[in-house]
Amino acid sequence: MVLGLVALALVAVACAPNATQSTLEPKGPSAQKSYDLFVPVFWVAVAIFVIVEGLLLLFVIRYRHRKGRTRIPAQVHGNTRLEIAWTILPTLILAGVAVPTIATIWDLAAKPTGDVLEVNVLAHQWWWEFDYPDQQILTANELHIPTGKPVYLTLCAVGFGYGDPVPSAGGPPAPSACQGSTDQPPPAAIGASVIHSFWVPELAGTQDVVPNQTNHLTIQADEPGVYEGQCKEFCGLSHAYMKFKVVAHTPDDFERWVAEQQAPASPDVSGPAEAGKAIFLQTCIACHAVAGLETANGQPVLANGAPNLTHLMSRECFRGCTLEINDENLRRWIADPRSFEAGSFMPDYGLSADEIDQVVAFLKTLV
C-alpha cells in the first residue's frame, strides 16, 4: 500500500497541463536537437534498467533462502566468459551513445552563420540585462527575438569582484566581456559577480554564466510566443526570483519593437508625473537610466548597475520578471523593496505616499 501511494504521488506531481518550462516540448531547433538526443538515450537506459533489474529480481526470487536448507551453496570462481561479456557490452553501449552525444554537443556549440541576431546577456544579482549591440538597445528581464532566426547569446556575470572589502557599498566591477555597447559605462558593481545559469528550456539547454569567463549559447524560436526562463544556479538570497521571459515576435513585429526601443523617452511630462520626474532625478538616477533624460547639469542619465527604465511600461514584468508591472506593484516596490526581495540592493529613500504616487506617475510615461 505504501509503495502504491508513493507511486501515485509521483504520477500526480508529474501532471502539469499548463507547464511552461518543459524540455520535452521543444519550440526551436536548438532545443529540438537536445530532445532528439535525449529520446534514444532515454530508451537505451530504460532497456538496460529493465534487463538488469529483471535479472536481479529473478535471481533474488529463484535463489532465495528456503526452509530446510542448512548450508549455503558451493562458492565457485566467476565465469570468465560472462565477465568479459559484461565488460565489453557496456563499453559498446557507451560508445554507441557517445557518438551522437559528441556530435550534438559540437553542433550546439558552433557559432551560427548567416543572418544572426547577437545579444549580450549580463547576469546581475538578481536580474537579467539584455544588450543588443547592433541595435543599441538595453533592456531588462525580457529578451525579445524574431522567429526563424538564430540568436547568438554572449553570457557574462557582472558585479563587484570578490576582493571588495565592503560588498554592500559596491566596488570595482569584475572583468567582463559584455561591456555596454551604447554610451553606457561598464556594468557597475551593484551586487556580487557570481555564478548564474541561463535556462529557457523550450528554446535551448542550460548554460552557466561564470565570473571572469565568457560563455555562449544559441537559441531560436520557431513560433511567436512567450517562453519562460530562469537562473538555474543558486546565486544568492533572491535566486528564486531571478526569472526572465523570451518574447518571440514575427520578423516584422520585431522590427517595430526595435524601432520603439531605440526612441528616447519623452522629456515632456506634466502634473504629478513632472513632480515624480524631479524626485526620480534626485534619487533613482544613482542606479537607473532613462534615455533622453538629463540631470540638472545637462548630463545624460546613465545606468549604474540597475535596470534601464527607458521603456519600462512596454514590459510586462519587473523584479526578475516575478512581478507584473502595474500601479500597485510599483508603489509597493518603491515603498519597501526589501520586503519583496531578500538582500535587495535598492535603497528605501523614505518617500511619502504622495511622492511614491508621483514617481509612479512618471514611470508610467516611460512607454
mmCIF file of C-alpha atoms in Angstrom:
data_model
loop_
_atom_site.group_PDB
_atom_site.id
_atom_site.type_symbol
_atom_site.label_atom_id
_atom_site.label_comp_id
_atom_site.label_asym_id
_atom_site.label_seq_id
_atom_site.Cartn_x
_atom_site.Cartn_y
_atom_site.Cartn_z
ATOM 1 C CA MET A 1 0.000 0.000 0.000
ATOM 2 C CA VAL A 2 2.826 2.390 0.885
ATOM 3 C CA LEU A 3 4.635 1.726 -2.389
ATOM 4 C CA GLY A 4 1.373 2.194 -4.268
ATOM 5 C CA LEU A 5 0.723 5.552 -2.591
ATOM 6 C CA VAL A 6 4.277 6.700 -3.311
ATOM 7 C CA ALA A 7 3.918 5.726 -6.975
ATOM 8 C CA LEU A 8 0.566 7.547 -7.151
ATOM 9 C CA ALA A 9 2.119 10.672 -5.605
ATOM 10 C CA LEU A 10 4.952 10.629 -8.158
ATOM 11 C CA VAL A 11 2.454 10.365 -11.010
ATOM 12 C CA ALA A 12 0.344 13.166 -9.525
ATOM 13 C CA VAL A 13 3.225 15.631 -9.190
ATOM 14 C CA ALA A 14 4.195 14.923 -12.802
ATOM 15 C CA CYS A 15 0.796 16.146 -14.028
ATOM 16 C CA ALA A 16 1.128 19.769 -15.113
ATOM 17 C CA PRO A 17 -1.062 20.561 -18.139
ATOM 18 C CA ASN A 18 -0.065 24.249 -18.001
ATOM 19 C CA ALA A 19 3.689 23.657 -17.571
ATOM 20 C CA THR A 20 5.637 26.463 -19.208
ATOM 21 C CA GLN A 21 9.164 25.113 -18.787
ATOM 22 C CA SER A 22 9.204 21.671 -20.350
ATOM 23 C CA THR A 23 12.308 20.390 -22.090
ATOM 24 C CA LEU A 24 10.073 17.693 -23.607
ATOM 25 C CA GLU A 25 8.205 20.271 -25.711
ATOM 26 C CA PRO A 26 10.925 21.933 -27.832
ATOM 27 C CA LYS A 27 9.907 25.116 -29.648
ATOM 28 C CA GLY A 28 13.091 25.751 -31.613
ATOM 29 C CA PRO A 29 15.889 23.924 -33.468
ATOM 30 C CA SER A 30 18.427 24.114 -30.617
ATOM 31 C CA ALA A 31 16.000 22.596 -28.144
ATOM 32 C CA GLN A 32 14.906 20.057 -30.786
ATOM 33 C CA LYS A 33 18.491 18.811 -31.216
ATOM 34 C CA SER A 34 18.771 18.201 -27.477
ATOM 35 C CA TYR A 35 15.411 16.437 -27.479
ATOM 36 C CA ASP A 36 16.381 14.261 -30.448
ATOM 37 C CA LEU A 37 19.443 13.126 -28.496
ATOM 38 C CA PHE A 38 17.542 12.615 -25.258
ATOM 39 C CA VAL A 39 14.875 10.275 -26.661
ATOM 40 C CA PRO A 40 17.108 7.432 -27.956
ATOM 41 C CA VAL A 41 19.462 7.675 -24.963
ATOM 42 C CA PHE A 42 16.459 7.526 -22.635
ATOM 43 C CA TRP A 43 15.109 4.356 -24.229
ATOM 44 C CA VAL A 44 18.546 2.723 -24.176
ATOM 45 C CA ALA A 45 18.702 3.492 -20.456
ATOM 46 C CA VAL A 46 15.171 2.109 -19.955
ATOM 47 C CA ALA A 47 16.095 -1.138 -21.724
ATOM 48 C CA ILE A 48 19.233 -1.548 -19.602
ATOM 49 C CA PHE A 49 17.270 -0.804 -16.432
ATOM 50 C CA VAL A 50 14.575 -3.358 -17.251
ATOM 51 C CA ILE A 51 17.102 -6.085 -18.117
ATOM 52 C CA VAL A 52 19.354 -5.511 -15.099
ATOM 53 C CA GLU A 53 16.553 -5.088 -12.570
ATOM 54 C CA GLY A 54 14.644 -8.007 -14.109
ATOM 55 C CA LEU A 55 17.623 -10.333 -13.763
ATOM 56 C CA LEU A 56 18.205 -9.083 -10.229
ATOM 57 C CA LEU A 57 14.610 -9.885 -9.225
ATOM 58 C CA LEU A 58 14.805 -13.246 -10.985
ATOM 59 C CA PHE A 59 17.907 -14.273 -9.035
ATOM 60 C CA VAL A 60 16.570 -12.928 -5.735
ATOM 61 C CA ILE A 61 13.366 -14.960 -6.103
ATOM 62 C CA ARG A 62 14.774 -18.100 -7.648
ATOM 63 C CA TYR A 63 17.778 -18.466 -5.396
ATOM 64 C CA ARG A 64 16.245 -17.144 -2.185
ATOM 65 C CA HIS A 65 16.799 -18.998 1.061
ATOM 66 C CA ARG A 66 14.289 -21.808 1.668
ATOM 67 C CA LYS A 67 13.239 -23.658 4.784
ATOM 68 C CA GLY A 68 15.233 -26.797 5.457
ATOM 69 C CA ARG A 69 18.373 -25.532 3.801
ATOM 70 C CA THR A 70 21.192 -25.817 6.314
ATOM 71 C CA ARG A 71 24.186 -24.769 4.299
ATOM 72 C CA ILE A 72 24.985 -22.165 1.697
ATOM 73 C CA PRO A 73 25.567 -23.194 -1.930
ATOM 74 C CA ALA A 74 29.073 -24.043 -3.017
ATOM 75 C CA GLN A 75 31.115 -20.932 -3.822
ATOM 76 C CA VAL A 76 32.752 -21.086 -7.225
ATOM 77 C CA HIS A 77 35.000 -18.706 -9.151
ATOM 78 C CA GLY A 78 33.352 -16.304 -11.597
ATOM 79 C CA ASN A 79 32.685 -17.231 -15.196
ATOM 80 C CA THR A 80 35.428 -15.713 -17.326
ATOM 81 C CA ARG A 81 33.304 -15.537 -20.479
ATOM 82 C CA LEU A 82 30.490 -13.761 -18.654
ATOM 83 C CA GLU A 83 32.886 -11.313 -17.023
ATOM 84 C CA ILE A 84 34.419 -10.469 -20.396
ATOM 85 C CA ALA A 85 30.953 -10.126 -21.946
ATOM 86 C CA TRP A 86 29.573 -7.759 -19.315
ATOM 87 C CA THR A 87 32.711 -5.661 -19.560
ATOM 88 C CA ILE A 88 32.647 -5.368 -23.349
ATOM 89 C CA LEU A 89 28.875 -4.913 -23.730
ATOM 90 C CA PRO A 90 28.599 -1.745 -21.577
ATOM 91 C CA THR A 91 31.640 -0.346 -23.355
ATOM 92 C CA LEU A 92 29.972 -0.838 -26.731
ATOM 93 C CA ILE A 93 26.716 0.689 -25.454
ATOM 94 C CA LEU A 94 28.531 3.746 -24.081
ATOM 95 C CA ALA A 95 30.483 4.118 -27.304
ATOM 96 C CA GLY A 96 27.251 3.963 -29.288
ATOM 97 C CA VAL A 97 25.696 6.641 -27.084
ATOM 98 C CA ALA A 98 28.849 8.783 -27.170
ATOM 99 C CA VAL A 99 28.865 9.218 -30.951
ATOM 100 C CA PRO A 100 25.544 11.143 -31.285
ATOM 101 C CA THR A 101 26.172 12.877 -27.939
ATOM 102 C CA ILE A 102 29.521 14.337 -29.007
ATOM 103 C CA ALA A 103 28.128 15.258 -32.431
ATOM 104 C CA THR A 104 25.222 17.116 -30.801
ATOM 105 C CA ILE A 105 27.497 18.909 -28.337
ATOM 106 C CA TRP A 106 29.708 20.180 -31.162
ATOM 107 C CA ASP A 107 26.679 21.141 -33.213
ATOM 108 C CA LEU A 108 25.120 23.162 -30.379
ATOM 109 C CA ALA A 109 28.436 24.817 -29.502
ATOM 110 C CA ALA A 110 29.115 26.045 -33.043
ATOM 111 C CA LYS A 111 28.528 29.738 -33.691
ATOM 112 C CA PRO A 112 25.692 30.179 -36.203
ATOM 113 C CA THR A 113 26.438 31.831 -39.522
ATOM 114 C CA GLY A 114 24.409 33.994 -41.875
ATOM 115 C CA ASP A 115 21.666 36.277 -40.608
ATOM 116 C CA VAL A 116 22.187 36.120 -36.840
ATOM 117 C CA LEU A 117 20.974 38.384 -34.026
ATOM 118 C CA GLU A 118 23.668 38.912 -31.393
ATOM 119 C CA VAL A 119 22.728 39.758 -27.806
ATOM 120 C CA ASN A 120 24.906 40.213 -24.725
ATOM 121 C CA VAL A 121 23.337 38.708 -21.611
ATOM 122 C CA LEU A 122 24.514 40.258 -18.356
ATOM 123 C CA ALA A 123 23.627 38.330 -15.196
ATOM 124 C CA HIS A 124 23.232 40.537 -12.126
ATOM 125 C CA GLN A 125 22.081 39.806 -8.606
ATOM 126 C CA TRP A 126 19.173 39.166 -9.187
ATOM 127 C CA TRP A 127 18.008 40.141 -12.652
ATOM 128 C CA TRP A 128 18.957 39.751 -16.300
ATOM 129 C CA GLU A 129 20.098 42.577 -18.578
ATOM 130 C CA PHE A 130 19.946 42.226 -22.373
ATOM 131 C CA ASP A 131 22.211 44.335 -24.550
ATOM 132 C CA TYR A 132 21.649 44.429 -28.333
ATOM 133 C CA PRO A 133 24.977 45.842 -29.611
ATOM 134 C CA ASP A 134 23.941 46.318 -33.241
ATOM 135 C CA GLN A 135 20.591 47.873 -32.361
ATOM 136 C CA GLN A 136 21.944 49.996 -29.454
ATOM 137 C CA ILE A 137 19.239 48.739 -27.092
ATOM 138 C CA LEU A 138 19.459 47.918 -23.389
ATOM 139 C CA THR A 139 16.569 46.261 -21.620
ATOM 140 C CA ALA A 140 15.920 44.051 -18.619
ATOM 141 C CA ASN A 141 14.124 40.821 -17.744
ATOM 142 C CA GLU A 142 12.540 40.397 -21.194
ATOM 143 C CA LEU A 143 14.587 39.119 -24.137
ATOM 144 C CA HIS A 144 12.834 39.959 -27.421
ATOM 145 C CA ILE A 145 13.798 37.947 -30.506
ATOM 146 C CA PRO A 146 12.481 37.375 -34.037
ATOM 147 C CA THR A 147 11.167 33.952 -35.022
ATOM 148 C CA GLY A 148 13.038 31.796 -37.507
ATOM 149 C CA LYS A 149 16.364 33.486 -36.809
ATOM 150 C CA PRO A 150 19.248 32.197 -34.667
ATOM 151 C CA VAL A 151 20.084 34.376 -31.683
ATOM 152 C CA TYR A 152 23.690 34.119 -30.505
ATOM 153 C CA LEU A 153 23.982 34.969 -26.820
ATOM 154 C CA THR A 154 27.192 36.084 -25.140
ATOM 155 C CA LEU A 155 26.783 35.465 -21.425
ATOM 156 C CA CYS A 156 28.677 37.273 -18.659
ATOM 157 C CA ALA A 157 28.353 37.588 -14.891
ATOM 158 C CA VAL A 158 28.648 41.201 -13.746
ATOM 159 C CA GLY A 159 29.010 42.887 -10.381
ATOM 160 C CA PHE A 160 31.797 43.679 -7.955
ATOM 161 C CA GLY A 161 34.753 41.348 -7.623
ATOM 162 C CA TYR A 162 35.485 39.023 -4.732
ATOM 163 C CA GLY A 163 38.202 41.256 -3.302
ATOM 164 C CA ASP A 164 35.844 44.121 -2.425
ATOM 165 C CA PRO A 165 36.276 44.882 1.294
ATOM 166 C CA VAL A 166 32.777 46.408 1.644
ATOM 167 C CA PRO A 167 30.425 44.441 -0.651
ATOM 168 C CA SER A 168 27.294 46.314 0.439
ATOM 169 C CA ALA A 169 28.829 49.564 -0.777
ATOM 170 C CA GLY A 170 29.713 48.230 -4.189
ATOM 171 C CA GLY A 171 33.183 48.221 -5.641
ATOM 172 C CA PRO A 172 35.213 47.892 -8.814
ATOM 173 C CA PRO A 173 33.435 45.818 -11.466
ATOM 174 C CA ALA A 174 34.708 42.314 -12.089
ATOM 175 C CA PRO A 175 36.196 41.893 -15.598
ATOM 176 C CA SER A 176 33.529 41.182 -18.204
ATOM 177 C CA ALA A 177 33.464 40.853 -21.980
ATOM 178 C CA CYS A 178 29.830 42.043 -22.067
ATOM 179 C CA GLN A 179 30.529 45.749 -21.653
ATOM 180 C CA GLY A 180 27.761 48.143 -22.525
ATOM 181 C CA SER A 181 27.705 48.683 -26.266
ATOM 182 C CA THR A 182 25.996 52.065 -26.046
ATOM 183 C CA ASP A 183 27.365 55.190 -24.393
ATOM 184 C CA GLN A 184 26.900 53.453 -21.045
ATOM 185 C CA PRO A 185 29.927 52.868 -18.814
ATOM 186 C CA PRO A 186 30.912 49.293 -17.963
ATOM 187 C CA PRO A 187 28.384 47.448 -15.785
ATOM 188 C CA ALA A 188 28.711 48.849 -12.301
ATOM 189 C CA ALA A 189 29.372 46.891 -9.162
ATOM 190 C CA ILE A 190 25.950 46.509 -7.592
ATOM 191 C CA GLY A 191 25.711 43.017 -6.208
ATOM 192 C CA ALA A 192 28.388 40.378 -6.496
ATOM 193 C CA SER A 193 29.739 38.820 -9.653
ATOM 194 C CA VAL A 194 28.763 35.195 -9.008
ATOM 195 C CA ILE A 195 27.894 32.059 -10.986
ATOM 196 C CA HIS A 196 24.463 32.075 -12.630
ATOM 197 C CA SER A 197 22.913 29.720 -15.169
ATOM 198 C CA PHE A 198 20.809 30.822 -18.136
ATOM 199 C CA TRP A 199 17.980 28.414 -18.943
ATOM 200 C CA VAL A 200 14.948 28.719 -21.194
ATOM 201 C CA PRO A 201 14.088 25.013 -21.608
ATOM 202 C CA GLU A 202 11.704 25.282 -24.559
ATOM 203 C CA LEU A 203 14.359 27.004 -26.695
ATOM 204 C CA ALA A 204 17.725 25.590 -25.579
ATOM 205 C CA GLY A 205 19.655 23.785 -22.902
ATOM 206 C CA THR A 206 21.227 25.493 -19.931
ATOM 207 C CA GLN A 207 24.480 27.462 -19.998
ATOM 208 C CA ASP A 208 26.410 28.594 -16.927
ATOM 209 C CA VAL A 209 27.313 32.266 -16.572
ATOM 210 C CA VAL A 210 30.667 32.395 -14.788
ATOM 211 C CA PRO A 211 32.617 35.419 -13.453
ATOM 212 C CA ASN A 212 35.734 36.271 -15.497
ATOM 213 C CA GLN A 213 34.620 33.865 -18.226
ATOM 214 C CA THR A 214 32.574 34.369 -21.388
ATOM 215 C CA ASN A 215 30.184 31.625 -22.464
ATOM 216 C CA HIS A 216 27.875 31.418 -25.465
ATOM 217 C CA LEU A 217 24.524 29.897 -26.295
ATOM 218 C CA THR A 218 22.359 29.851 -29.417
ATOM 219 C CA ILE A 219 18.582 29.985 -29.112
ATOM 220 C CA GLN A 220 15.868 30.186 -31.738
ATOM 221 C CA ALA A 221 12.091 30.166 -31.669
ATOM 222 C CA ASP A 222 10.001 28.657 -34.454
ATOM 223 C CA GLU A 223 6.755 30.375 -33.489
ATOM 224 C CA PRO A 224 5.755 33.673 -31.857
ATOM 225 C CA GLY A 225 5.062 33.396 -28.163
ATOM 226 C CA VAL A 226 6.372 33.924 -24.662
ATOM 227 C CA TYR A 227 8.873 31.401 -23.302
ATOM 228 C CA GLU A 228 9.755 31.450 -19.624
ATOM 229 C CA GLY A 229 13.317 31.154 -18.363
ATOM 230 C CA GLN A 230 15.188 31.339 -15.102
ATOM 231 C CA CYS A 231 18.549 31.275 -13.387
ATOM 232 C CA LYS A 232 19.253 27.602 -12.668
ATOM 233 C CA GLU A 233 22.281 28.112 -10.422
ATOM 234 C CA PHE A 234 21.938 29.319 -6.830
ATOM 235 C CA CYS A 235 23.295 32.872 -6.865
ATOM 236 C CA GLY A 236 22.328 34.398 -3.537
ATOM 237 C CA LEU A 237 19.411 35.303 -1.306
ATOM 238 C CA SER A 238 16.855 36.032 -4.031
ATOM 239 C CA HIS A 239 17.965 33.453 -6.580
ATOM 240 C CA ALA A 240 14.401 32.100 -6.793
ATOM 241 C CA TYR A 241 13.216 35.478 -8.106
ATOM 242 C CA MET A 242 15.757 35.685 -10.936
ATOM 243 C CA LYS A 243 13.494 34.802 -13.832
ATOM 244 C CA PHE A 244 13.053 36.202 -17.321
ATOM 245 C CA LYS A 245 10.907 35.895 -20.433
ATOM 246 C CA VAL A 246 11.855 35.356 -24.038
ATOM 247 C CA VAL A 247 9.306 37.112 -26.243
ATOM 248 C CA ALA A 248 9.401 35.815 -29.823
ATOM 249 C CA HIS A 249 7.927 38.103 -32.491
ATOM 250 C CA THR A 250 7.352 37.716 -36.178
ATOM 251 C CA PRO A 251 10.188 39.458 -38.065
ATOM 252 C CA ASP A 252 8.008 42.490 -38.847
ATOM 253 C CA ASP A 253 6.814 42.811 -35.243
ATOM 254 C CA PHE A 254 10.383 42.524 -34.029
ATOM 255 C CA GLU A 255 11.488 45.385 -36.270
ATOM 256 C CA ARG A 256 8.660 47.503 -34.844
ATOM 257 C CA TRP A 257 9.768 46.617 -31.317
ATOM 258 C CA VAL A 258 13.356 47.626 -32.157
ATOM 259 C CA ALA A 259 12.207 50.977 -33.518
ATOM 260 C CA GLU A 260 10.152 51.648 -30.383
ATOM 261 C CA GLN A 261 13.038 50.719 -28.083
ATOM 262 C CA GLN A 262 15.505 52.916 -29.954
ATOM 263 C CA ALA A 263 13.367 56.004 -29.390
ATOM 264 C CA PRO A 264 14.286 58.045 -26.287
ATOM 265 C CA ALA A 265 11.786 58.659 -23.530
ATOM 266 C CA SER A 266 9.658 61.764 -23.942
ATOM 267 C CA PRO A 267 11.119 64.613 -21.844
ATOM 268 C CA ASP A 268 7.781 66.425 -21.700
ATOM 269 C CA VAL A 269 5.705 65.496 -18.653
ATOM 270 C CA SER A 270 3.256 67.463 -16.572
ATOM 271 C CA GLY A 271 1.221 67.284 -13.383
ATOM 272 C CA PRO A 272 2.117 64.544 -10.874
ATOM 273 C CA ALA A 273 4.465 62.980 -13.444
ATOM 274 C CA GLU A 274 6.535 66.194 -13.546
ATOM 275 C CA ALA A 275 6.903 66.127 -9.760
ATOM 276 C CA GLY A 276 7.782 62.423 -9.980
ATOM 277 C CA LYS A 277 10.438 63.203 -12.579
ATOM 278 C CA ALA A 278 12.055 65.659 -10.173
ATOM 279 C CA ILE A 279 12.106 63.033 -7.420
ATOM 280 C CA PHE A 280 13.488 60.479 -9.869
ATOM 281 C CA LEU A 281 16.346 62.830 -10.792
ATOM 282 C CA GLN A 282 17.159 63.347 -7.118
ATOM 283 C CA THR A 283 17.178 59.687 -6.115
ATOM 284 C CA CYS A 284 16.708 56.945 -8.718
ATOM 285 C CA ILE A 285 19.357 58.105 -11.190
ATOM 286 C CA ALA A 286 22.010 56.922 -8.749
ATOM 287 C CA CYS A 287 21.422 53.498 -10.322
ATOM 288 C CA HIS A 288 18.800 53.642 -13.099
ATOM 289 C CA ALA A 289 18.982 55.170 -16.567
ATOM 290 C CA VAL A 290 16.363 56.675 -18.861
ATOM 291 C CA ALA A 291 17.489 57.502 -22.404
ATOM 292 C CA GLY A 292 16.768 61.125 -23.271
ATOM 293 C CA LEU A 293 16.598 62.205 -19.633
ATOM 294 C CA GLU A 294 19.166 64.727 -18.415
ATOM 295 C CA THR A 295 20.331 65.779 -14.982
ATOM 296 C CA ALA A 296 20.140 69.360 -13.741
ATOM 297 C CA ASN A 297 23.656 69.819 -15.149
ATOM 298 C CA GLY A 298 22.549 68.740 -18.611
ATOM 299 C CA GLN A 299 24.275 65.359 -18.396
ATOM 300 C CA PRO A 300 22.557 62.218 -19.738
ATOM 301 C CA VAL A 301 21.213 59.831 -17.098
ATOM 302 C CA LEU A 302 23.324 56.683 -17.324
ATOM 303 C CA ALA A 303 22.673 53.305 -15.737
ATOM 304 C CA ASN A 304 24.833 52.391 -12.775
ATOM 305 C CA GLY A 305 24.231 48.677 -12.309
ATOM 306 C CA ALA A 306 20.416 48.694 -12.182
ATOM 307 C CA PRO A 307 17.805 48.038 -14.916
ATOM 308 C CA ASN A 308 17.482 50.590 -17.710
ATOM 309 C CA LEU A 309 13.983 52.072 -17.370
ATOM 310 C CA THR A 310 13.724 53.913 -20.706
ATOM 311 C CA HIS A 311 10.722 51.902 -21.908
ATOM 312 C CA LEU A 312 9.642 50.349 -18.627
ATOM 313 C CA MET A 313 5.930 50.369 -19.441
ATOM 314 C CA SER A 314 6.487 48.414 -22.663
ATOM 315 C CA ARG A 315 7.457 45.444 -20.483
ATOM 316 C CA GLU A 316 5.147 43.088 -18.656
ATOM 317 C CA CYS A 317 7.222 42.389 -15.580
ATOM 318 C CA PHE A 318 9.960 43.575 -13.249
ATOM 319 C CA ARG A 319 11.932 42.360 -10.215
ATOM 320 C CA GLY A 320 13.410 39.448 -12.111
ATOM 321 C CA CYS A 321 10.155 39.087 -14.066
ATOM 322 C CA THR A 322 8.275 37.898 -10.982
ATOM 323 C CA LEU A 323 6.062 40.960 -10.520
ATOM 324 C CA GLU A 324 3.572 42.249 -13.069
ATOM 325 C CA ILE A 325 4.047 45.889 -13.956
ATOM 326 C CA ASN A 326 1.047 47.725 -12.551
ATOM 327 C CA ASP A 327 0.474 50.720 -10.306
ATOM 328 C CA GLU A 328 0.047 48.730 -7.099
ATOM 329 C CA ASN A 329 3.187 46.615 -7.531
ATOM 330 C CA LEU A 330 5.260 49.658 -8.463
ATOM 331 C CA ARG A 331 4.062 51.529 -5.377
ATOM 332 C CA ARG A 332 4.776 48.628 -3.041
ATOM 333 C CA TRP A 333 8.193 48.038 -4.594
ATOM 334 C CA ILE A 334 9.292 51.688 -4.305
ATOM 335 C CA ALA A 335 7.963 51.912 -0.742
ATOM 336 C CA ASP A 336 9.805 48.851 0.584
ATOM 337 C CA PRO A 337 11.828 46.838 -1.964
ATOM 338 C CA ARG A 338 13.395 44.572 0.647
ATOM 339 C CA SER A 339 10.003 43.251 1.729
ATOM 340 C CA PHE A 340 9.735 41.798 -1.803
ATOM 341 C CA GLU A 341 13.315 40.707 -2.336
ATOM 342 C CA ALA A 342 15.655 39.477 0.379
ATOM 343 C CA GLY A 343 19.012 41.193 0.060
ATOM 344 C CA SER A 344 17.733 43.781 -2.400
ATOM 345 C CA PHE A 345 20.324 46.428 -3.256
ATOM 346 C CA MET A 346 17.656 49.053 -3.971
ATOM 347 C CA PRO A 347 17.592 51.568 -1.105
ATOM 348 C CA ASP A 348 14.482 52.834 0.623
ATOM 349 C CA TYR A 349 14.524 56.624 0.214
ATOM 350 C CA GLY A 350 11.721 57.094 2.738
ATOM 351 C CA LEU A 351 9.348 58.686 0.236
ATOM 352 C CA SER A 352 5.872 59.682 1.365
ATOM 353 C CA ALA A 353 2.775 58.087 -0.142
ATOM 354 C CA ASP A 354 2.201 61.179 -2.296
ATOM 355 C CA GLU A 355 5.818 61.173 -3.510
ATOM 356 C CA ILE A 356 5.582 57.490 -4.390
ATOM 357 C CA ASP A 357 2.411 58.176 -6.397
ATOM 358 C CA GLN A 358 4.247 60.940 -8.245
ATOM 359 C CA VAL A 359 7.191 58.675 -9.086
ATOM 360 C CA VAL A 360 4.784 56.003 -10.329
ATOM 361 C CA ALA A 361 3.038 58.635 -12.477
ATOM 362 C CA PHE A 362 6.418 59.485 -14.037
ATOM 363 C CA LEU A 363 7.335 55.812 -14.598
ATOM 364 C CA LYS A 364 4.021 55.325 -16.429
ATOM 365 C CA THR A 365 5.172 57.861 -19.034
ATOM 366 C CA LEU A 366 8.127 55.611 -19.944
ATOM 367 C CA VAL A 367 6.375 53.766 -22.753
#
